[in-house]
Every structure is written in structure tokens, then in C-alpha cells.
Amino acid sequence: MAKGHRSQIKRERNENKDTRPSAKLSYARVSVQKACFVLDAIRGKDVRTALAILDYNPRYASQIIAKLLRSAIANAENNNGMNADNLYIEECYANKGPTMKRIRPRAQGRAYRIEKRMSHITVVLNER
């Protein structure tokens, strides 16, 4: 089979695929800066500690990230056959998503722009 054949290319791409359990939330209605405050608090912790931190964190982003973390744990148990007690958060990050532009009327006929930012949040787990 030729080196540039479609099936050969796909086979090579799948060999290098990351097998760590993860979960990704796209278009979360929270800015990257606000999500990173919460993500910094749980990075490197085991999943039980991270869930406890997220449950008592008053920020709005912590609810979203807690749901995402539970999804990643379920992926690890069901798809990879890992034990939930041995899991820890290896990577967690937020990337910039699209921004919705809105107009706010102001005095003397002016219009100010409001930017409602979105983010793509990713949580990657691993076993100890």
C-alpha cells in the first residue's frame, strides 16, 4: 500500500492518539479569565478533592467545571476501565471561544458595545 494512501494516513494518525480520559465543553458562557480562576484551584489534585473544592467554590464557573469533571470521570470508568479512586487532574485549561457582540444604549444617542465572551474548557485525567 502506498505511503500516502488514505487508510495508511488514518492508521498512523490513530496510533498517535491520546488515550487519556478527557471531557471538553465548547461554547461555555463564561470568559476564559473567570474559568481559569477555578481551573487553577483544581489543577493537579485528585478527583475527590477537586469535586469538593468545586462544590464549595462560590464562582459560577465552578458549577460548569464540576459537571465537566464528573463527565470526565464517567468517561474514564466506562471507556478506559479506570478506577475513579486513582484518578487525578493532569491537565485542565480554557481556550478562547467566539464573542457575542451586543449594544447598550447610553446618553445622548451613543451606543456602547458589550462583549459576551465564551470559552472552550477541557479537563484531562490520568491514573496514579
mmCIF file with all atom_site columns, N, CA and C in Angstrom, residues 46-75:
data_model
loop_
_atom_site.group_PDB
_atom_site.id
_atom_site.type_symbol
_atom_site.label_atom_id
_atom_site.label_alt_id
_atom_site.label_comp_id
_atom_site.label_asym_id
_atom_site.label_entity_id
_atom_site.label_seq_id
_atom_site.pdbx_PDB_ins_code
_atom_site.Cartn_x
_atom_site.Cartn_y
_atom_site.Cartn_z
_atom_site.occupancy
_atom_site.B_iso_or_equiv
_atom_site.pdbx_formal_charge
_atom_site.auth_seq_id
_atom_site.auth_comp_id
_atom_site.auth_asym_id
_atom_site.auth_atom_id
_atom_site.pdbx_PDB_model_num
ATOM 1  N N  . ASP A 1 46 ? -6.371  15.267 43.115 1.00 0.00 ? 46 ASP A N  1
ATOM 2  C CA . ASP A 1 46 ? -7.140  14.062 42.807 1.00 0.00 ? 46 ASP A CA 1
ATOM 3  C C  . ASP A 1 46 ? -8.613  14.457 42.671 1.00 0.00 ? 46 ASP A C  1
ATOM 4  N N  . VAL A 1 47 ? -9.406  13.590 42.023 1.00 0.00 ? 47 VAL A N  1
ATOM 5  C CA . VAL A 1 47 ? -10.746 14.000 41.619 1.00 0.00 ? 47 VAL A CA 1
ATOM 6  C C  . VAL A 1 47 ? -11.688 14.229 42.804 1.00 0.00 ? 47 VAL A C  1
ATOM 7  N N  . ARG A 1 48 ? -11.527 13.480 43.878 1.00 0.00 ? 48 ARG A N  1
ATOM 8  C CA . ARG A 1 48 ? -12.401 13.691 45.046 1.00 0.00 ? 48 ARG A CA 1
ATOM 9  C C  . ARG A 1 48 ? -12.157 15.064 45.670 1.00 0.00 ? 48 ARG A C  1
ATOM 10 N N  . THR A 1 49 ? -10.902 15.436 45.832 1.00 0.00 ? 49 THR A N  1
ATOM 11 C CA . THR A 1 49 ? -10.554 16.748 46.369 1.00 0.00 ? 49 THR A CA 1
ATOM 12 C C  . THR A 1 49 ? -11.036 17.856 45.437 1.00 0.00 ? 49 THR A C  1
ATOM 13 N N  . ALA A 1 50 ? -10.867 17.647 44.138 1.00 0.00 ? 50 ALA A N  1
ATOM 14 C CA . ALA A 1 50 ? -11.279 18.657 43.165 1.00 0.00 ? 50 ALA A CA 1
ATOM 15 C C  . ALA A 1 50 ? -12.793 18.861 43.196 1.00 0.00 ? 50 ALA A C  1
ATOM 16 N N  . LEU A 1 51 ? -13.555 17.791 43.295 1.00 0.00 ? 51 LEU A N  1
ATOM 17 C CA . LEU A 1 51 ? -15.009 17.928 43.366 1.00 0.00 ? 51 LEU A CA 1
ATOM 18 C C  . LEU A 1 51 ? -15.436 18.644 44.637 1.00 0.00 ? 51 LEU A C  1
ATOM 19 N N  . ALA A 1 52 ? -14.736 18.373 45.747 1.00 0.00 ? 52 ALA A N  1
ATOM 20 C CA . ALA A 1 52 ? -15.048 19.062 46.999 1.00 0.00 ? 52 ALA A CA 1
ATOM 21 C C  . ALA A 1 52 ? -14.754 20.561 46.890 1.00 0.00 ? 52 ALA A C  1
ATOM 22 N N  . ILE A 1 53 ? -13.639 20.904 46.258 1.00 0.00 ? 53 ILE A N  1
ATOM 23 C CA . ILE A 1 53 ? -13.293 22.320 46.053 1.00 0.00 ? 53 ILE A CA 1
ATOM 24 C C  . ILE A 1 53 ? -14.352 22.993 45.191 1.00 0.00 ? 53 ILE A C  1
ATOM 25 N N  . LEU A 1 54 ? -14.774 22.314 44.124 1.00 0.00 ? 54 LEU A N  1
ATOM 26 C CA . LEU A 1 54 ? -15.745 22.910 43.204 1.00 0.00 ? 54 LEU A CA 1
ATOM 27 C C  . LEU A 1 54 ? -17.126 23.061 43.843 1.00 0.00 ? 54 LEU A C  1
ATOM 28 N N  . ASP A 1 55 ? -17.504 22.125 44.717 1.00 0.00 ? 55 ASP A N  1
ATOM 29 C CA . ASP A 1 55 ? -18.817 22.209 45.355 1.00 0.00 ? 55 ASP A CA 1
ATOM 30 C C  . ASP A 1 55 ? -18.924 23.411 46.286 1.00 0.00 ? 55 ASP A C  1
ATOM 31 N N  . TYR A 1 56 ? -17.828 23.807 46.901 1.00 0.00 ? 56 TYR A N  1
ATOM 32 C CA . TYR A 1 56 ? -17.870 24.921 47.860 1.00 0.00 ? 56 TYR A CA 1
ATOM 33 C C  . TYR A 1 56 ? -17.305 26.219 47.299 1.00 0.00 ? 56 TYR A C  1
ATOM 34 N N  . ASN A 1 57 ? -16.986 26.240 46.016 1.00 0.00 ? 57 ASN A N  1
ATOM 35 C CA . ASN A 1 57 ? -16.494 27.462 45.388 1.00 0.00 ? 57 ASN A CA 1
ATOM 36 C C  . ASN A 1 57 ? -17.695 28.298 44.947 1.00 0.00 ? 57 ASN A C  1
ATOM 37 N N  . PRO A 1 58 ? -17.766 29.568 45.322 1.00 0.00 ? 58 PRO A N  1
ATOM 38 C CA . PRO A 1 58 ? -18.961 30.363 45.002 1.00 0.00 ? 58 PRO A CA 1
ATOM 39 C C  . PRO A 1 58 ? -19.033 30.860 43.556 1.00 0.00 ? 58 PRO A C  1
ATOM 40 N N  . ARG A 1 59 ? -17.988 30.691 42.778 1.00 0.00 ? 59 ARG A N  1
ATOM 41 C CA . ARG A 1 59 ? -17.991 31.213 41.409 1.00 0.00 ? 59 ARG A CA 1
ATOM 42 C C  . ARG A 1 59 ? -18.923 30.409 40.500 1.00 0.00 ? 59 ARG A C  1
ATOM 43 N N  . TYR A 1 60 ? -19.487 31.104 39.506 1.00 0.00 ? 60 TYR A N  1
ATOM 44 C CA . TYR A 1 60 ? -20.403 30.470 38.563 1.00 0.00 ? 60 TYR A CA 1
ATOM 45 C C  . TYR A 1 60 ? -19.699 29.386 37.738 1.00 0.00 ? 60 TYR A C  1
ATOM 46 N N  . ALA A 1 61 ? -18.456 29.623 37.370 1.00 0.00 ? 61 ALA A N  1
ATOM 47 C CA . ALA A 1 61 ? -17.716 28.682 36.533 1.00 0.00 ? 61 ALA A CA 1
ATOM 48 C C  . ALA A 1 61 ? -17.503 27.340 37.237 1.00 0.00 ? 61 ALA A C  1
ATOM 49 N N  . SER A 1 62 ? -17.514 27.335 38.576 1.00 0.00 ? 62 SER A N  1
ATOM 50 C CA . SER A 1 62 ? -17.262 26.091 39.297 1.00 0.00 ? 62 SER A CA 1
ATOM 51 C C  . SER A 1 62 ? -18.384 25.076 39.077 1.00 0.00 ? 62 SER A C  1
ATOM 52 N N  . GLN A 1 63 ? -19.629 25.536 38.893 1.00 0.00 ? 63 GLN A N  1
ATOM 53 C CA . GLN A 1 63 ? -20.733 24.613 38.603 1.00 0.00 ? 63 GLN A CA 1
ATOM 54 C C  . GLN A 1 63 ? -20.517 23.935 37.250 1.00 0.00 ? 63 GLN A C  1
ATOM 55 N N  . ILE A 1 64 ? -20.120 24.721 36.271 1.00 0.00 ? 64 ILE A N  1
ATOM 56 C CA . ILE A 1 64 ? -19.891 24.197 34.918 1.00 0.00 ? 64 ILE A CA 1
ATOM 57 C C  . ILE A 1 64 ? -18.739 23.196 34.923 1.00 0.00 ? 64 ILE A C  1
ATOM 58 N N  . ILE A 1 65 ? -17.650 23.541 35.610 1.00 0.00 ? 65 ILE A N  1
ATOM 59 C CA . ILE A 1 65 ? -16.461 22.695 35.614 1.00 0.00 ? 65 ILE A CA 1
ATOM 60 C C  . ILE A 1 65 ? -16.699 21.421 36.429 1.00 0.00 ? 65 ILE A C  1
ATOM 61 N N  . ALA A 1 66 ? -17.516 21.502 37.484 1.00 0.00 ? 66 ALA A N  1
ATOM 62 C CA . ALA A 1 66 ? -17.842 20.307 38.265 1.00 0.00 ? 66 ALA A CA 1
ATOM 63 C C  . ALA A 1 66 ? -18.599 19.302 37.410 1.00 0.00 ? 66 ALA A C  1
ATOM 64 N N  . LYS A 1 67 ? -19.537 19.780 36.616 1.00 0.00 ? 67 LYS A N  1
ATOM 65 C CA . LYS A 1 67 ? -20.287 18.897 35.726 1.00 0.00 ? 67 LYS A CA 1
ATOM 66 C C  . LYS A 1 67 ? -19.366 18.276 34.676 1.00 0.00 ? 67 LYS A C  1
ATOM 67 N N  . LEU A 1 68 ? -18.437 19.077 34.166 1.00 0.00 ? 68 LEU A N  1
ATOM 68 C CA . LEU A 1 68 ? -17.470 18.597 33.180 1.00 0.00 ? 68 LEU A CA 1
ATOM 69 C C  . LEU A 1 68 ? -16.532 17.553 33.782 1.00 0.00 ? 68 LEU A C  1
ATOM 70 N N  . LEU A 1 69 ? -16.105 17.770 35.029 1.00 0.00 ? 69 LEU A N  1
ATOM 71 C CA . LEU A 1 69 ? -15.218 16.824 35.710 1.00 0.00 ? 69 LEU A CA 1
ATOM 72 C C  . LEU A 1 69 ? -15.927 15.498 35.963 1.00 0.00 ? 69 LEU A C  1
ATOM 73 N N  . ARG A 1 70 ? -17.200 15.550 36.340 1.00 0.00 ? 70 ARG A N  1
ATOM 74 C CA . ARG A 1 70 ? -17.963 14.308 36.533 1.00 0.00 ? 70 ARG A CA 1
ATOM 75 C C  . ARG A 1 70 ? -18.090 13.538 35.218 1.00 0.00 ? 70 ARG A C  1
ATOM 76 N N  . SER A 1 71 ? -18.230 14.255 34.115 1.00 0.00 ? 71 SER A N  1
ATOM 77 C CA . SER A 1 71 ? -18.286 13.617 32.802 1.00 0.00 ? 71 SER A CA 1
ATOM 78 C C  . SER A 1 71 ? -16.955 12.943 32.460 1.00 0.00 ? 71 SER A C  1
ATOM 79 N N  . ALA A 1 72 ? -15.839 13.614 32.777 1.00 0.00 ? 72 ALA A N  1
ATOM 80 C CA . ALA A 1 72 ? -14.518 13.027 32.508 1.00 0.00 ? 72 ALA A CA 1
ATOM 81 C C  . ALA A 1 72 ? -14.295 11.772 33.357 1.00 0.00 ? 72 ALA A C  1
ATOM 82 N N  . ILE A 1 73 ? -14.768 11.794 34.604 1.00 0.00 ? 73 ILE A N  1
ATOM 83 C CA . ILE A 1 73 ? -14.643 10.619 35.478 1.00 0.00 ? 73 ILE A CA 1
ATOM 84 C C  . ILE A 1 73 ? -15.454 9.457  34.912 1.00 0.00 ? 73 ILE A C  1
ATOM 85 N N  . ALA A 1 74 ? -16.672 9.744  34.438 1.00 0.00 ? 74 ALA A N  1
ATOM 86 C CA . ALA A 1 74 ? -17.511 8.703  33.841 1.00 0.00 ? 74 ALA A CA 1
ATOM 87 C C  . ALA A 1 74 ? -16.868 8.143  32.575 1.00 0.00 ? 74 ALA A C  1
ATOM 88 N N  . ASN A 1 75 ? -16.230 9.006  31.780 1.00 0.00 ? 75 ASN A N  1
ATOM 89 C CA . ASN A 1 75 ? -15.526 8.540  30.583 1.00 0.00 ? 75 ASN A CA 1
ATOM 90 C C  . ASN A 1 75 ? -14.375 7.606  30.958 1.00 0.00 ? 75 ASN A C  1
#
